[in-house]
mmCIF file of N, CA, C and O in Angstrom:
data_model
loop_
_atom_site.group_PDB
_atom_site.id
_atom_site.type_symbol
_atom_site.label_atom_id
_atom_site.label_comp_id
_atom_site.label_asym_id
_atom_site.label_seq_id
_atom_site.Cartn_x
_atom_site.Cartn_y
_atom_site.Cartn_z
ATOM 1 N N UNK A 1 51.360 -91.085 43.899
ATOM 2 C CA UNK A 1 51.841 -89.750 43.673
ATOM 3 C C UNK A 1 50.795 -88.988 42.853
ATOM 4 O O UNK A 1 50.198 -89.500 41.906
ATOM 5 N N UNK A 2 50.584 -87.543 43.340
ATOM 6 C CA UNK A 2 49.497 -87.107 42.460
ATOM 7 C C UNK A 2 49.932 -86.457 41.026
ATOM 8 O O UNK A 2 51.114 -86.247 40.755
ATOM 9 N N UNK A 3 49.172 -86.245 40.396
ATOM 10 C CA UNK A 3 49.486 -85.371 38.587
ATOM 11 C C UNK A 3 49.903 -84.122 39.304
ATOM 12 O O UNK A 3 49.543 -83.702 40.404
ATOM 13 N N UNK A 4 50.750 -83.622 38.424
ATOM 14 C CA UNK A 4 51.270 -82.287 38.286
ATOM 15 C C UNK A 4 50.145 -81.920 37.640
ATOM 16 O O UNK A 4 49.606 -82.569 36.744
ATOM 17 N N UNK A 5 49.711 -80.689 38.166
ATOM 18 C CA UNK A 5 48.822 -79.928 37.765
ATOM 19 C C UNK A 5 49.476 -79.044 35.978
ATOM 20 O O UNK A 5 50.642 -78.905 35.608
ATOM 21 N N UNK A 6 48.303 -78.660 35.327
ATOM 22 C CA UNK A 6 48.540 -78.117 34.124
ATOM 23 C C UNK A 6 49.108 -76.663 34.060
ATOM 24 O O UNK A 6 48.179 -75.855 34.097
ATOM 25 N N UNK A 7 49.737 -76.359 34.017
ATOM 26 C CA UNK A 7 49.870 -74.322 34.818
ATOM 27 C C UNK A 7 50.213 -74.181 33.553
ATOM 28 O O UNK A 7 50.824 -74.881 32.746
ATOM 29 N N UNK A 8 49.566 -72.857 33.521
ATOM 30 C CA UNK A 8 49.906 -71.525 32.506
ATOM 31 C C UNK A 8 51.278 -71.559 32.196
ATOM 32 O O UNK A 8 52.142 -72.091 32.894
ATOM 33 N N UNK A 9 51.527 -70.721 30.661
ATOM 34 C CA UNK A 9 52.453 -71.219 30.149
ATOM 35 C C UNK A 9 53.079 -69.028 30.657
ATOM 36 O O UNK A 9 52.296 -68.090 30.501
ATOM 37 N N UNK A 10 54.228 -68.891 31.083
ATOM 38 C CA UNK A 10 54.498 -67.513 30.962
ATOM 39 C C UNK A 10 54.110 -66.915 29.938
ATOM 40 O O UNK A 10 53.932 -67.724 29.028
ATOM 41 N N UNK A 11 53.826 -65.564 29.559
ATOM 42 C CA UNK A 11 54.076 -64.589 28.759
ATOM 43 C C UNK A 11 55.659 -64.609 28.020
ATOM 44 O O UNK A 11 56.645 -64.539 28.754
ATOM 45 N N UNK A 12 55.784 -64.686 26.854
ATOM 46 C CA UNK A 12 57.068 -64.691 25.936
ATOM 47 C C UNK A 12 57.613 -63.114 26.020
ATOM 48 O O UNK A 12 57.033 -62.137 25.546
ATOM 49 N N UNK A 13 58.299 -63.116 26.415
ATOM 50 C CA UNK A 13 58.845 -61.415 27.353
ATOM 51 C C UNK A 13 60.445 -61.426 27.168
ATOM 52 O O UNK A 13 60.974 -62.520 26.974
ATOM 53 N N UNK A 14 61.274 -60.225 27.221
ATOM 54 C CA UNK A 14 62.162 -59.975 27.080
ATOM 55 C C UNK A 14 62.323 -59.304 28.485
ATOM 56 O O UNK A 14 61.996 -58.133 28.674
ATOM 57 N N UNK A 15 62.990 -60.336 29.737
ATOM 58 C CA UNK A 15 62.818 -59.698 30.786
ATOM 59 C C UNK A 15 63.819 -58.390 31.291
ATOM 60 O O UNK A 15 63.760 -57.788 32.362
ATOM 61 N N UNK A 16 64.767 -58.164 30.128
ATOM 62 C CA UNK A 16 65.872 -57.349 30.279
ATOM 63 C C UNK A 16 65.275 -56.149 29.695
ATOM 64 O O UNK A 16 66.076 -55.215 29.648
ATOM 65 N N UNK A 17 63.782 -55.817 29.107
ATOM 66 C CA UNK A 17 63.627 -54.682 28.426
ATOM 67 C C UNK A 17 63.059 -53.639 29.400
ATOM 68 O O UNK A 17 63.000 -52.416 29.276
ATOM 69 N N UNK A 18 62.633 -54.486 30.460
ATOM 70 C CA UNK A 18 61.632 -53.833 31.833
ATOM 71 C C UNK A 18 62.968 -52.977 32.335
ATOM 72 O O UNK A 18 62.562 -51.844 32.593
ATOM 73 N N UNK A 19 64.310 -53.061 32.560
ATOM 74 C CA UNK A 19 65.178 -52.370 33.304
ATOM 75 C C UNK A 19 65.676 -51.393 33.035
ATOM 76 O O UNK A 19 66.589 -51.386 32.210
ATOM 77 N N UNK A 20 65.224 -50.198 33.667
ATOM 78 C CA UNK A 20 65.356 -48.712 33.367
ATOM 79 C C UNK A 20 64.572 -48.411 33.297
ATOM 80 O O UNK A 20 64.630 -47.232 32.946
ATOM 81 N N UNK A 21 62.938 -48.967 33.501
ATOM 82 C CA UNK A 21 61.778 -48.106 33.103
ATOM 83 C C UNK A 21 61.863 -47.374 34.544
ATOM 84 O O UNK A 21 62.785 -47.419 35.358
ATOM 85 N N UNK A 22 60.724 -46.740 34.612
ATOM 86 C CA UNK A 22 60.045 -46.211 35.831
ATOM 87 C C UNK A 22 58.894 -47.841 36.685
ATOM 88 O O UNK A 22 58.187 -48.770 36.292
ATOM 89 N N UNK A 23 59.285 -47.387 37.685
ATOM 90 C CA UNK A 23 58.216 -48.731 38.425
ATOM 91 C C UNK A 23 56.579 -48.943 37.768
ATOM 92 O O UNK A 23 56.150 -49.966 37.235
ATOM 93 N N UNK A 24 55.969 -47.872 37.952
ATOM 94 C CA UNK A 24 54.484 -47.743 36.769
ATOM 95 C C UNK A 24 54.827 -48.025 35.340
ATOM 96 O O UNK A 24 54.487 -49.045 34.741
ATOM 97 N N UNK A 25 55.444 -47.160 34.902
ATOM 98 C CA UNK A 25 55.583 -47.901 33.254
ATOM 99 C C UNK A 25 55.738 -49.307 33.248
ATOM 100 O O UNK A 25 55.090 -49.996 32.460
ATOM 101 N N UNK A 26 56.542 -49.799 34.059
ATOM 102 C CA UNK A 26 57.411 -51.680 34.201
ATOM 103 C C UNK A 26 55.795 -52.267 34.371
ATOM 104 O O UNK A 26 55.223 -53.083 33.649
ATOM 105 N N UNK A 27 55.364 -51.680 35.371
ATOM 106 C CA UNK A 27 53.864 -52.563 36.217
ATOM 107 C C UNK A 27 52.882 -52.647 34.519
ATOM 108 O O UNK A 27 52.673 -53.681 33.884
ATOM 109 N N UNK A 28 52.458 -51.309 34.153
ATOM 110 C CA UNK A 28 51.452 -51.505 33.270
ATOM 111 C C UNK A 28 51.833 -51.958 31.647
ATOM 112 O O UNK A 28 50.929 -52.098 30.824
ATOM 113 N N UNK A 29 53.587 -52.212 31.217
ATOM 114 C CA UNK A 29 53.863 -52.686 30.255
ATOM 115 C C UNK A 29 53.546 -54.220 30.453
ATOM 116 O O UNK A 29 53.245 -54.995 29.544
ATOM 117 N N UNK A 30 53.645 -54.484 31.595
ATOM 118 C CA UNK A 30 54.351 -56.011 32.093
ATOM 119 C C UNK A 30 52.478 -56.373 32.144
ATOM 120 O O UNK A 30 52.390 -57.563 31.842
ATOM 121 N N UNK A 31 51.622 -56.033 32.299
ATOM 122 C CA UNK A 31 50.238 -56.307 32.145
ATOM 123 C C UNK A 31 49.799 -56.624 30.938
ATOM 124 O O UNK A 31 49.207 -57.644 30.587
ATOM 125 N N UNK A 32 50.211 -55.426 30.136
ATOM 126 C CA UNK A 32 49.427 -55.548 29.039
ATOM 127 C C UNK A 32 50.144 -56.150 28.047
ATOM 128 O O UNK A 32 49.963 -55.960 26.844
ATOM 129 N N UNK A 33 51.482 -57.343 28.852
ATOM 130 C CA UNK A 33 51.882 -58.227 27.764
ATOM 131 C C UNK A 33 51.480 -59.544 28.835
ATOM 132 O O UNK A 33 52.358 -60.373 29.076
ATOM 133 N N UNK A 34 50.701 -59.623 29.189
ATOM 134 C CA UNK A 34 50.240 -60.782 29.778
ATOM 135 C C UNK A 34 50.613 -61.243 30.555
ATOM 136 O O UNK A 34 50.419 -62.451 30.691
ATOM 137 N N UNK A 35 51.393 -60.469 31.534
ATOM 138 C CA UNK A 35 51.781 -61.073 32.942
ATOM 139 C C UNK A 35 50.206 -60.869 34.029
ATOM 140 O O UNK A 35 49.623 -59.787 34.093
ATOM 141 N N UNK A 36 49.811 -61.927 34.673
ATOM 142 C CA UNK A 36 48.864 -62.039 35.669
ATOM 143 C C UNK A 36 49.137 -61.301 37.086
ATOM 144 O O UNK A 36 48.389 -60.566 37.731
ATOM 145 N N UNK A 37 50.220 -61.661 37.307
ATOM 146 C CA UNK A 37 50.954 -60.568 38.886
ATOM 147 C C UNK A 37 52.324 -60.295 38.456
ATOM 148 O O UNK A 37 53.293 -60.922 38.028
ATOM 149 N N UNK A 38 51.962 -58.958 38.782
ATOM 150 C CA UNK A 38 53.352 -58.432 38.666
ATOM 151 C C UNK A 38 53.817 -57.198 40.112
ATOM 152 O O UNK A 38 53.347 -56.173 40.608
ATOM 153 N N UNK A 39 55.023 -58.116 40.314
ATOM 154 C CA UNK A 39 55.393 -57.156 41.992
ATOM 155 C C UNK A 39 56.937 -56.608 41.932
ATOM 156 O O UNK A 39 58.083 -56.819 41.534
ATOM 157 N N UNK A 40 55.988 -55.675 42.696
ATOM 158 C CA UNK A 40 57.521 -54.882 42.921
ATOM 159 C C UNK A 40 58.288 -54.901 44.271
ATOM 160 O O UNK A 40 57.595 -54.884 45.288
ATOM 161 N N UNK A 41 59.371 -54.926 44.373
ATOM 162 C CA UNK A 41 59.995 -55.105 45.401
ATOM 163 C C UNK A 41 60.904 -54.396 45.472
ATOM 164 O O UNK A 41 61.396 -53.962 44.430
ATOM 165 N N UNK A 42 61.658 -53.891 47.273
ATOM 166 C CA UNK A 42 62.918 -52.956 47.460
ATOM 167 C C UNK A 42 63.993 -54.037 47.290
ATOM 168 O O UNK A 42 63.742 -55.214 47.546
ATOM 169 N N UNK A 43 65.283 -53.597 46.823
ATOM 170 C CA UNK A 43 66.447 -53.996 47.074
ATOM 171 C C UNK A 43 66.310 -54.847 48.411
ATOM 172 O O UNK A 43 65.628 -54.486 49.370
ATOM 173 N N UNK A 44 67.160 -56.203 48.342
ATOM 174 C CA UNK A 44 66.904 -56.946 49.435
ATOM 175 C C UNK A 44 65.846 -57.456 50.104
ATOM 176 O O UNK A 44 66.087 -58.349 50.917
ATOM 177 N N UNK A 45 64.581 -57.050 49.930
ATOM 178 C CA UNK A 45 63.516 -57.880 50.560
ATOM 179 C C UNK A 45 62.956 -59.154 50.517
ATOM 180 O O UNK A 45 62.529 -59.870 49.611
ATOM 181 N N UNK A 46 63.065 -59.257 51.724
ATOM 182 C CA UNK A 46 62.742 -61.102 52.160
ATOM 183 C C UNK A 46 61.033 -61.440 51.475
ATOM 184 O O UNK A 46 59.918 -60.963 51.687
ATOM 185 N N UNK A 47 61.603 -62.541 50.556
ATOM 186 C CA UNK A 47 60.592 -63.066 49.825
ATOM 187 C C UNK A 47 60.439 -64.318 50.048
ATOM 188 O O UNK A 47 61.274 -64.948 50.697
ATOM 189 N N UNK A 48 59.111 -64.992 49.435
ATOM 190 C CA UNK A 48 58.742 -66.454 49.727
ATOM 191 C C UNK A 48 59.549 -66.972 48.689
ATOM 192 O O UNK A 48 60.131 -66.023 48.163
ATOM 193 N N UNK A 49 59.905 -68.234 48.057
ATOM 194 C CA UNK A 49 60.388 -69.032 47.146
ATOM 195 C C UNK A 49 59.901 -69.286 46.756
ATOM 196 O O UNK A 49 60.485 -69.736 45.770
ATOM 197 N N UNK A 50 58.593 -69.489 46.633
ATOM 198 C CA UNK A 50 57.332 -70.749 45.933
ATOM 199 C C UNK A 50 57.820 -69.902 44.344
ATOM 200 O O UNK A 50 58.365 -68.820 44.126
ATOM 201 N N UNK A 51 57.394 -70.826 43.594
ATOM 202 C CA UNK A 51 57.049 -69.952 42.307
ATOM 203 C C UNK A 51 55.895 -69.879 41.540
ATOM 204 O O UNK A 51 55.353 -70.984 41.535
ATOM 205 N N UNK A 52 55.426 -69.246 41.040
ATOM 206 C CA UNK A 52 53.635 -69.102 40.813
ATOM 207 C C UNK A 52 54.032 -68.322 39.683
ATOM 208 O O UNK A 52 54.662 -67.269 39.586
ATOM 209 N N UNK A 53 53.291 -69.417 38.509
ATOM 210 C CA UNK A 53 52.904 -69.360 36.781
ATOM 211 C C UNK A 53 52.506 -67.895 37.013
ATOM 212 O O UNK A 53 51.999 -67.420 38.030
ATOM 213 N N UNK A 54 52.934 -67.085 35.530
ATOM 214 C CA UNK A 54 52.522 -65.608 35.320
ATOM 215 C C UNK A 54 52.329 -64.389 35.899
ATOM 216 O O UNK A 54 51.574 -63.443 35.675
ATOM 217 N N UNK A 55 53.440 -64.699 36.933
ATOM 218 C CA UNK A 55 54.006 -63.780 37.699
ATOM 219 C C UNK A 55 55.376 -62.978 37.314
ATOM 220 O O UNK A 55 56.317 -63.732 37.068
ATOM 221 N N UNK A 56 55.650 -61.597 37.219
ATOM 222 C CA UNK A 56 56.681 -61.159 37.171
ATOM 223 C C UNK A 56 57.177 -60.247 38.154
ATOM 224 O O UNK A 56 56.614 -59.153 38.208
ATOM 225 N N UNK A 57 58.020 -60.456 38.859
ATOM 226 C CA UNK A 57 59.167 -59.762 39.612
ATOM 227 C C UNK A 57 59.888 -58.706 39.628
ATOM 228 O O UNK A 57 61.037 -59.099 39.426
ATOM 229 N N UNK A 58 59.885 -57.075 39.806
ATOM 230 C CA UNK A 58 60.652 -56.133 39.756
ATOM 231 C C UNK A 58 61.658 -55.992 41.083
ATOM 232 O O UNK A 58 61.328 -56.090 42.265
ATOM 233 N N UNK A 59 62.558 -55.816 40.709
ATOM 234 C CA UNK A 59 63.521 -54.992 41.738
ATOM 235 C C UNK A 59 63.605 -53.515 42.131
ATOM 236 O O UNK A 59 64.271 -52.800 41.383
ATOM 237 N N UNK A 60 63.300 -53.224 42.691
ATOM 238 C CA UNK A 60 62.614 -51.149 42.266
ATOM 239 C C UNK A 60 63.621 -50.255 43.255
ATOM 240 O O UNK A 60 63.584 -50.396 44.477
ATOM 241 N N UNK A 61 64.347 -49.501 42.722
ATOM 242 C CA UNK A 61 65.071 -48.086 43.664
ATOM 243 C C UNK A 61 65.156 -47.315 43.395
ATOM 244 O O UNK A 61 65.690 -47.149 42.299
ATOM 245 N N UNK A 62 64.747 -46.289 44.087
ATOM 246 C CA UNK A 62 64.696 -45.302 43.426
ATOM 247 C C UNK A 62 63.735 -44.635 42.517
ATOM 248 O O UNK A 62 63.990 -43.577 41.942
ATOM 249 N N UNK A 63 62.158 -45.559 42.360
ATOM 250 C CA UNK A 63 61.299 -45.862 41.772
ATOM 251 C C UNK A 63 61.857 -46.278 40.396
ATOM 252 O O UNK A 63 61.131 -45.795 39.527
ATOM 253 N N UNK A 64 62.937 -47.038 39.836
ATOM 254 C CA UNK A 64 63.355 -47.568 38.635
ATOM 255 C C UNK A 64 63.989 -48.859 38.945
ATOM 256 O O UNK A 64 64.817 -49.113 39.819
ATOM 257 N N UNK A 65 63.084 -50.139 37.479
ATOM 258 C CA UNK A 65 63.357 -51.543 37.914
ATOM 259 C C UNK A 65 64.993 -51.393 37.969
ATOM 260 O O UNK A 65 65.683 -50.584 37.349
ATOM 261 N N UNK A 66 65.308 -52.164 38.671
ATOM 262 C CA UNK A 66 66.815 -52.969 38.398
ATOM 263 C C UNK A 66 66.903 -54.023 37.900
ATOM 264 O O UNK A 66 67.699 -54.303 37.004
ATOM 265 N N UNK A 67 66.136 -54.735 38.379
ATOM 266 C CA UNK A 67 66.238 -56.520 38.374
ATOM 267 C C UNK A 67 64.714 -56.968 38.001
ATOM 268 O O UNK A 67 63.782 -56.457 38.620
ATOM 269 N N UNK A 68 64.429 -58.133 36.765
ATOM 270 C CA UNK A 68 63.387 -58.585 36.723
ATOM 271 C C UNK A 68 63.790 -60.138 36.854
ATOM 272 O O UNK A 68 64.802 -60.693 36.428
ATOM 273 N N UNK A 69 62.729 -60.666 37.549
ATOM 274 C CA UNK A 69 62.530 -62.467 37.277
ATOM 275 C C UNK A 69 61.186 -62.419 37.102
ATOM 276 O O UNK A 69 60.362 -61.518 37.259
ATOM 277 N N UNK A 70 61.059 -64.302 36.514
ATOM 278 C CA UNK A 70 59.489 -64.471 36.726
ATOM 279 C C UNK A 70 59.644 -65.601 37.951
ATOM 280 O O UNK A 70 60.659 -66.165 38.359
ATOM 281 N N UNK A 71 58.361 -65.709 38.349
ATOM 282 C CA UNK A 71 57.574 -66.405 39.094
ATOM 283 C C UNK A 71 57.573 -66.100 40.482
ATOM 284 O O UNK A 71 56.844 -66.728 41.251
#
């Protein structure tokens, strides 16, 4: 069996503070606290599952987050 690889540890984030911003404010707060990718997405859109270290997740309508996850 091979080693689990070493992955990045997330950004320490309050993912409930991103909801209500505007989609740009969410994108460039969520940067400059150390998220590596950060995406936005419509209500309902078909996504992959994988999960990938230092990534954060918007939900966007209306151009305002709803919903954040990571990875």
């Amino acid at each position: 069996m091979a080693d689990v690889p070493n992955l990045p540890d997330n950004p320490q984030d309050d993912m409930e503070a991103y909801v209500g911003l505007a989609r740009q404010d969410a994108e460039e707060q969520a940067r400059a606290r150390g998220w590596t990718t950060v995406r936005s997405l419509p209500p309902g859109a078909m996504i992959t599952m994988e999960f990938l270290a230092g990534r954060l997740n918007f939900e966007v309508k209306d151009g305002t987050v709803h919903r954040t996850w990571q990875g």
